[in-house]
Amino acid sequence: MRYLVTGGAGFIGSHVALTLLDAGHDVVILDNLSTGHRKAIPSGAQFEHIDLVDSSAVDRLVAQGPWDAVLHFAAISLVGASMAEPYHYLRQNTLTSLNLIDACTKYGVKRFVFSSTAALFGGVDRLPPIPDNALVDPGSPYGESKFFVERALLWADRIHGMKHACLRYFNAAGSDISGRLGEDHRPETHLIPLAIDAMLGRRPPLKLFGHDYPTPDGTCIRDYIHVADLADAHISVIDQICDRSVTYNLGNGKGYSNLEIIQSVERVSGRSVPWEWAARREGDPSVLTADFSRIHQETGWQPKINDIDTIVGSALRWRENHPNGYSD
Ligand code: UDP
């Protein structure tokens, strides 16, 4: 099979590309390297240095099909930045996706897998776990931009028959178990890599945002899914969308509080994480956990890495071996 992967130099895209290559498929990666890393592109993938804003370049690449599926990860994805620059986020993520979707329908792509997000559910606190059919109410322009793309894909199906899977990820974490890839966001805003770097003394003490949420220990609860499990889910859904489109929540189903994540980093490393309380971060819902029963029932997929220490341990190993991330 031959797949086009946008954003394949980023954290999740590179892990999915690696999984496809490991399974013996041909992979072409499109990335503008604005936040991705050239060194994250798995060997064996063909790389096209293209910006999705450039509709002519996108058109030329998509025309070089046939593609068994297009997997779309490329996006700007900082929730906080999207609150500061809402129209930049809305414009960038929707325009780039529309350029891609337009080209895909023009050249007869039949299957499209979209990297969506639990940020679609960030606008109101609700009872966890969140089912696949929960009311969408994005908590940020970032979440809204992803929802817009989901809606565009609905029309690509109705008008052109291009089937899609919209995968709403909860908190992607960890790294390739065999150590080939890792997580290197710049700036880094995610709890697990920040806690690891604070423990390693490579950052100032971690700031823990908020202590008075309505949770057992007062800190937010999130659902961490190992990036290899996410990658497996993509392979599962490609077979699923031959004749219908689907939307699935992708998580582990279990929630860990921010304090429990710090404890996990301390258990796995045997060292303490320096941290201090800080004010709540705008837009953080208190609890986000996934009900992933629909993808499980319909494809058989379920997360294999259920243990938070294994997830944290894989992230820690890569960081220890790559103190400067992909700059090493
Ligand atoms: N968090 C924190 N300090 C940080 C980064 C994150 O306390 O420096 C908290 C954040 O407020 C949230 C949780 O960790 O409650 C997970 O945040 P992350 O950015 O990793 O993922 P999100 O759930 O926002 O997608």
mmCIF file of C-alpha atoms in Angstrom, residues 3-242:
data_model
loop_
_atom_site.group_PDB
_atom_site.id
_atom_site.type_symbol
_atom_site.label_atom_id
_atom_site.label_comp_id
_atom_site.label_asym_id
_atom_site.label_seq_id
_atom_site.Cartn_x
_atom_site.Cartn_y
_atom_site.Cartn_z
ATOM 1 C CA TYR A 3 0.281 6.338 1.840
ATOM 2 C CA LEU A 4 0.666 10.104 1.894
ATOM 3 C CA VAL A 5 1.336 11.381 5.433
ATOM 4 C CA THR A 6 1.219 15.128 6.086
ATOM 5 C CA GLY A 7 3.050 16.295 9.187
ATOM 6 C CA GLY A 8 5.152 13.141 9.153
ATOM 7 C CA ALA A 9 8.093 15.000 10.735
ATOM 8 C CA GLY A 10 6.023 15.767 13.840
ATOM 9 C CA PHE A 11 5.492 13.753 16.997
ATOM 10 C CA ILE A 12 2.404 11.711 16.124
ATOM 11 C CA GLY A 13 2.855 11.783 12.329
ATOM 12 C CA SER A 14 6.395 10.380 12.518
ATOM 13 C CA HIS A 15 5.290 7.532 14.802
ATOM 14 C CA VAL A 16 2.415 6.637 12.466
ATOM 15 C CA ALA A 17 4.730 6.808 9.418
ATOM 16 C CA LEU A 18 7.171 4.499 11.213
ATOM 17 C CA THR A 19 4.394 1.999 11.979
ATOM 18 C CA LEU A 20 3.298 2.015 8.324
ATOM 19 C CA LEU A 21 6.904 1.484 7.157
ATOM 20 C CA ASP A 22 7.418 -1.317 9.704
ATOM 21 C CA ALA A 23 4.334 -3.010 8.211
ATOM 22 C CA GLY A 24 5.983 -2.898 4.768
ATOM 23 C CA HIS A 25 4.036 -0.018 3.193
ATOM 24 C CA ASP A 26 5.348 2.835 1.017
ATOM 25 C CA VAL A 27 5.156 6.209 2.747
ATOM 26 C CA VAL A 28 5.510 9.708 1.311
ATOM 27 C CA ILE A 29 5.819 12.423 3.945
ATOM 28 C CA LEU A 30 4.790 16.019 3.303
ATOM 29 C CA ASP A 31 6.004 18.504 5.913
ATOM 30 C CA ASN A 32 7.042 22.175 5.970
ATOM 31 C CA LEU A 33 9.389 21.500 8.938
ATOM 32 C CA SER A 34 7.992 24.531 10.792
ATOM 33 C CA THR A 35 7.562 22.502 13.977
ATOM 34 C CA GLY A 36 8.609 19.030 12.805
ATOM 35 C CA HIS A 37 12.181 17.776 12.573
ATOM 36 C CA ARG A 38 14.018 16.420 9.567
ATOM 37 C CA LYS A 39 15.623 13.832 11.857
ATOM 38 C CA ALA A 40 12.179 12.588 12.916
ATOM 39 C CA ILE A 41 11.399 11.473 9.365
ATOM 40 C CA PRO A 42 11.744 7.697 9.501
ATOM 41 C CA SER A 43 14.306 6.216 7.122
ATOM 42 C CA GLY A 44 12.600 4.563 4.203
ATOM 43 C CA ALA A 45 10.018 7.340 3.815
ATOM 44 C CA GLN A 46 10.140 9.651 0.797
ATOM 45 C CA PHE A 47 10.204 13.260 1.984
ATOM 46 C CA GLU A 48 8.542 16.216 0.221
ATOM 47 C CA HIS A 49 9.377 19.590 1.778
ATOM 48 C CA ILE A 50 6.079 21.309 0.974
ATOM 49 C CA ASP A 51 3.914 23.804 2.837
ATOM 50 C CA LEU A 52 0.198 22.978 2.674
ATOM 51 C CA VAL A 53 -0.484 26.704 2.227
ATOM 52 C CA ASP A 54 0.984 26.298 -1.268
ATOM 53 C CA SER A 55 -2.054 24.845 -3.035
ATOM 54 C CA SER A 56 -0.242 24.349 -6.367
ATOM 55 C CA ALA A 57 2.529 22.311 -4.740
ATOM 56 C CA VAL A 58 -0.058 20.281 -2.829
ATOM 57 C CA ASP A 59 -1.989 19.699 -6.036
ATOM 58 C CA ARG A 60 1.149 18.503 -7.852
ATOM 59 C CA LEU A 61 2.030 16.063 -5.077
ATOM 60 C CA VAL A 62 -1.453 14.629 -4.625
ATOM 61 C CA ALA A 63 -1.653 14.189 -8.418
ATOM 62 C CA GLN A 64 1.249 11.727 -8.103
ATOM 63 C CA GLY A 65 -1.119 9.077 -6.723
ATOM 64 C CA PRO A 66 -2.699 6.657 -6.553
ATOM 65 C CA TRP A 67 -2.781 6.761 -2.749
ATOM 66 C CA ASP A 68 -4.377 3.987 -0.739
ATOM 67 C CA ALA A 69 -5.063 6.618 1.907
ATOM 68 C CA VAL A 70 -4.011 10.123 2.908
ATOM 69 C CA LEU A 71 -3.252 10.676 6.611
ATOM 70 C CA HIS A 72 -3.359 14.306 7.691
ATOM 71 C CA PHE A 73 -1.425 15.339 10.815
ATOM 72 C CA ALA A 74 0.091 18.679 9.790
ATOM 73 C CA ALA A 75 -1.319 21.489 11.930
ATOM 74 C CA ILE A 76 -0.414 24.138 14.435
ATOM 75 C CA SER A 77 -1.563 22.762 17.749
ATOM 76 C CA LEU A 78 -0.883 24.960 20.769
ATOM 77 C CA VAL A 79 -4.153 25.574 22.584
ATOM 78 C CA GLY A 80 -2.815 28.585 24.515
ATOM 79 C CA ALA A 81 -1.342 30.212 21.396
ATOM 80 C CA SER A 82 -4.669 29.771 19.647
ATOM 81 C CA MET A 83 -6.351 31.821 22.386
ATOM 82 C CA ALA A 84 -3.806 34.604 21.777
ATOM 83 C CA GLU A 85 -3.997 34.430 17.964
ATOM 84 C CA PRO A 86 -7.435 32.962 17.189
ATOM 85 C CA TYR A 87 -7.684 33.996 13.545
ATOM 86 C CA HIS A 88 -4.172 32.835 12.722
ATOM 87 C CA TYR A 89 -5.074 29.393 14.090
ATOM 88 C CA LEU A 90 -8.461 29.247 12.413
ATOM 89 C CA ARG A 91 -7.024 30.440 9.090
ATOM 90 C CA GLN A 92 -3.916 28.240 9.116
ATOM 91 C CA ASN A 93 -5.476 24.917 10.110
ATOM 92 C CA THR A 94 -8.547 25.290 7.938
ATOM 93 C CA LEU A 95 -6.836 26.732 4.836
ATOM 94 C CA THR A 96 -4.087 24.109 4.795
ATOM 95 C CA SER A 97 -6.583 21.291 5.323
ATOM 96 C CA LEU A 98 -8.928 22.616 2.637
ATOM 97 C CA ASN A 99 -6.060 22.763 0.140
ATOM 98 C CA LEU A 100 -5.310 19.117 0.885
ATOM 99 C CA ILE A 101 -8.945 17.931 0.904
ATOM 100 C CA ASP A 102 -9.648 19.804 -2.337
ATOM 101 C CA ALA A 103 -6.692 18.124 -4.068
ATOM 102 C CA CYS A 104 -7.635 14.717 -2.640
ATOM 103 C CA THR A 105 -11.189 14.900 -3.982
ATOM 104 C CA LYS A 106 -9.884 16.204 -7.341
ATOM 105 C CA TYR A 107 -7.558 13.226 -7.789
ATOM 106 C CA GLY A 108 -9.981 10.604 -6.516
ATOM 107 C CA VAL A 109 -8.477 9.755 -3.111
ATOM 108 C CA LYS A 110 -10.893 7.295 -1.519
ATOM 109 C CA ARG A 111 -9.751 7.264 2.137
ATOM 110 C CA PHE A 112 -8.632 10.086 4.402
ATOM 111 C CA VAL A 113 -7.579 9.807 8.055
ATOM 112 C CA PHE A 114 -7.685 13.039 10.053
ATOM 113 C CA SER A 115 -5.836 13.841 13.242
ATOM 114 C CA SER A 116 -8.558 15.451 15.350
ATOM 115 C CA THR A 117 -8.583 16.185 19.046
ATOM 116 C CA ALA A 118 -10.283 15.958 22.420
ATOM 117 C CA ALA A 119 -10.061 19.772 22.389
ATOM 118 C CA LEU A 120 -13.429 19.495 20.615
ATOM 119 C CA PHE A 121 -14.817 18.745 24.068
ATOM 120 C CA GLY A 122 -12.902 21.379 26.000
ATOM 121 C CA GLY A 123 -15.541 24.080 26.254
ATOM 122 C CA VAL A 124 -17.600 22.746 29.141
ATOM 123 C CA ASP A 125 -16.854 20.442 32.039
ATOM 124 C CA ARG A 126 -18.770 17.205 31.602
ATOM 125 C CA LEU A 127 -19.026 13.819 33.224
ATOM 126 C CA PRO A 128 -16.164 11.540 32.158
ATOM 127 C CA PRO A 129 -15.540 9.418 30.192
ATOM 128 C CA ILE A 130 -16.560 11.306 27.068
ATOM 129 C CA PRO A 131 -18.473 9.150 24.554
ATOM 130 C CA ASP A 132 -17.943 9.338 20.783
ATOM 131 C CA ASN A 133 -21.278 11.072 20.297
ATOM 132 C CA ALA A 134 -20.753 13.734 22.980
ATOM 133 C CA LEU A 135 -21.786 17.266 22.148
ATOM 134 C CA VAL A 136 -18.947 19.110 20.418
ATOM 135 C CA ASP A 137 -18.092 22.382 22.136
ATOM 136 C CA PRO A 138 -14.479 23.377 21.447
ATOM 137 C CA GLY A 139 -12.703 25.168 24.252
ATOM 138 C CA SER A 140 -10.339 27.067 21.966
ATOM 139 C CA PRO A 141 -9.878 28.297 18.387
ATOM 140 C CA TYR A 142 -7.487 25.343 17.941
ATOM 141 C CA GLY A 143 -10.300 22.905 18.772
ATOM 142 C CA GLU A 144 -12.678 24.887 16.574
ATOM 143 C CA SER A 145 -10.271 24.715 13.625
ATOM 144 C CA LYS A 146 -10.157 20.914 13.934
ATOM 145 C CA PHE A 147 -13.953 20.735 14.088
ATOM 146 C CA PHE A 148 -14.210 22.835 10.937
ATOM 147 C CA VAL A 149 -11.990 20.309 9.138
ATOM 148 C CA GLU A 150 -14.183 17.444 10.378
ATOM 149 C CA ARG A 151 -17.162 19.264 8.826
ATOM 150 C CA ALA A 152 -15.270 19.818 5.552
ATOM 151 C CA LEU A 153 -14.589 16.075 5.426
ATOM 152 C CA LEU A 154 -18.300 15.390 5.861
ATOM 153 C CA TRP A 155 -18.924 17.356 2.667
ATOM 154 C CA ALA A 156 -16.052 15.631 0.884
ATOM 155 C CA ASP A 157 -17.856 12.371 1.629
ATOM 156 C CA ARG A 158 -21.342 13.594 0.671
ATOM 157 C CA ILE A 159 -20.274 15.280 -2.548
ATOM 158 C CA HIS A 160 -17.242 13.242 -3.678
ATOM 159 C CA GLY A 161 -17.589 9.962 -1.791
ATOM 160 C CA MET A 162 -14.182 10.345 -0.078
ATOM 161 C CA LYS A 163 -14.482 8.356 3.160
ATOM 162 C CA HIS A 164 -12.795 9.591 6.308
ATOM 163 C CA ALA A 165 -11.861 8.636 9.826
ATOM 164 C CA CYS A 166 -11.718 11.537 12.256
ATOM 165 C CA LEU A 167 -9.657 10.392 15.231
ATOM 166 C CA ARG A 168 -10.120 12.549 18.291
ATOM 167 C CA TYR A 169 -6.959 12.022 20.311
ATOM 168 C CA PHE A 170 -6.820 12.550 24.025
ATOM 169 C CA ASN A 171 -3.288 13.074 25.445
ATOM 170 C CA ALA A 172 -0.743 11.452 23.123
ATOM 171 C CA ALA A 173 2.361 10.557 25.111
ATOM 172 C CA GLY A 174 5.381 8.271 25.300
ATOM 173 C CA SER A 175 7.669 7.384 22.416
ATOM 174 C CA ASP A 176 8.610 4.478 20.171
ATOM 175 C CA ILE A 177 9.335 1.573 22.528
ATOM 176 C CA SER A 178 12.504 0.651 20.610
ATOM 177 C CA GLY A 179 13.787 4.213 20.955
ATOM 178 C CA ARG A 180 13.860 5.252 17.288
ATOM 179 C CA LEU A 181 11.626 8.322 17.720
ATOM 180 C CA GLY A 182 10.630 10.673 20.504
ATOM 181 C CA GLU A 183 8.778 13.845 21.447
ATOM 182 C CA ASP A 184 10.448 17.189 20.768
ATOM 183 C CA HIS A 185 8.042 20.143 20.715
ATOM 184 C CA ARG A 186 9.416 23.688 20.591
ATOM 185 C CA PRO A 187 8.134 25.251 22.698
ATOM 186 C CA GLU A 188 7.287 22.262 24.870
ATOM 187 C CA THR A 189 3.989 22.739 26.690
ATOM 188 C CA HIS A 190 3.051 19.151 27.626
ATOM 189 C CA LEU A 191 3.115 17.878 31.166
ATOM 190 C CA ILE A 192 5.080 14.617 30.796
ATOM 191 C CA PRO A 193 8.105 15.963 28.844
ATOM 192 C CA LEU A 194 8.197 19.070 31.053
ATOM 193 C CA ALA A 195 8.140 16.966 34.238
ATOM 194 C CA ILE A 196 10.910 14.749 32.836
ATOM 195 C CA ASP A 197 13.088 17.738 31.915
ATOM 196 C CA ALA A 198 12.520 19.326 35.342
ATOM 197 C CA MET A 199 13.537 16.029 36.982
ATOM 198 C CA LEU A 200 16.662 15.881 34.797
ATOM 199 C CA GLY A 201 17.518 19.458 35.837
ATOM 200 C CA ARG A 202 17.236 20.733 32.288
ATOM 201 C CA ARG A 203 14.428 23.154 33.121
ATOM 202 C CA PRO A 204 13.378 25.225 36.110
ATOM 203 C CA PRO A 205 10.885 23.573 38.481
ATOM 204 C CA LEU A 206 7.666 22.475 36.810
ATOM 205 C CA LYS A 207 4.756 24.838 37.308
ATOM 206 C CA LEU A 208 1.628 22.909 38.189
ATOM 207 C CA PHE A 209 -1.356 24.832 36.867
ATOM 208 C CA GLY A 210 -4.185 24.889 39.404
ATOM 209 C CA HIS A 211 -4.764 23.106 42.717
ATOM 210 C CA ASP A 212 -8.484 23.696 43.248
ATOM 211 C CA TYR A 213 -10.150 21.701 40.475
ATOM 212 C CA PRO A 214 -13.104 19.481 41.486
ATOM 213 C CA THR A 215 -10.964 16.307 41.424
ATOM 214 C CA PRO A 216 -9.741 14.083 44.287
ATOM 215 C CA ASP A 217 -6.353 15.835 44.586
ATOM 216 C CA GLY A 218 -7.410 19.206 43.138
ATOM 217 C CA THR A 219 -5.328 18.888 39.938
ATOM 218 C CA CYS A 220 -6.625 18.221 36.414
ATOM 219 C CA ILE A 221 -7.124 14.681 35.179
ATOM 220 C CA ARG A 222 -6.115 13.602 31.671
ATOM 221 C CA ASP A 223 -6.202 10.411 29.605
ATOM 222 C CA TYR A 224 -2.707 9.532 28.336
ATOM 223 C CA ILE A 225 -2.522 7.254 25.316
ATOM 224 C CA HIS A 226 0.787 5.838 24.132
ATOM 225 C CA VAL A 227 1.727 7.127 20.694
ATOM 226 C CA ALA A 228 2.330 3.544 19.454
ATOM 227 C CA ASP A 229 -1.263 2.663 20.375
ATOM 228 C CA LEU A 230 -2.410 5.745 18.488
ATOM 229 C CA ALA A 231 -0.392 4.596 15.492
ATOM 230 C CA ASP A 232 -1.980 1.130 15.616
ATOM 231 C CA ALA A 233 -5.423 2.729 15.683
ATOM 232 C CA HIS A 234 -4.654 4.487 12.389
ATOM 233 C CA ILE A 235 -3.829 1.176 10.734
ATOM 234 C CA SER A 236 -7.062 -0.332 12.113
ATOM 235 C CA VAL A 237 -9.268 2.427 10.753
ATOM 236 C CA ILE A 238 -7.783 2.459 7.247
ATOM 237 C CA ASP A 239 -9.412 -0.945 6.652
ATOM 238 C CA GLN A 240 -12.605 0.303 8.264
ATOM 239 C CA ILE A 241 -13.322 3.214 5.936
ATOM 240 C CA CYS A 242 -13.678 1.468 2.564
#
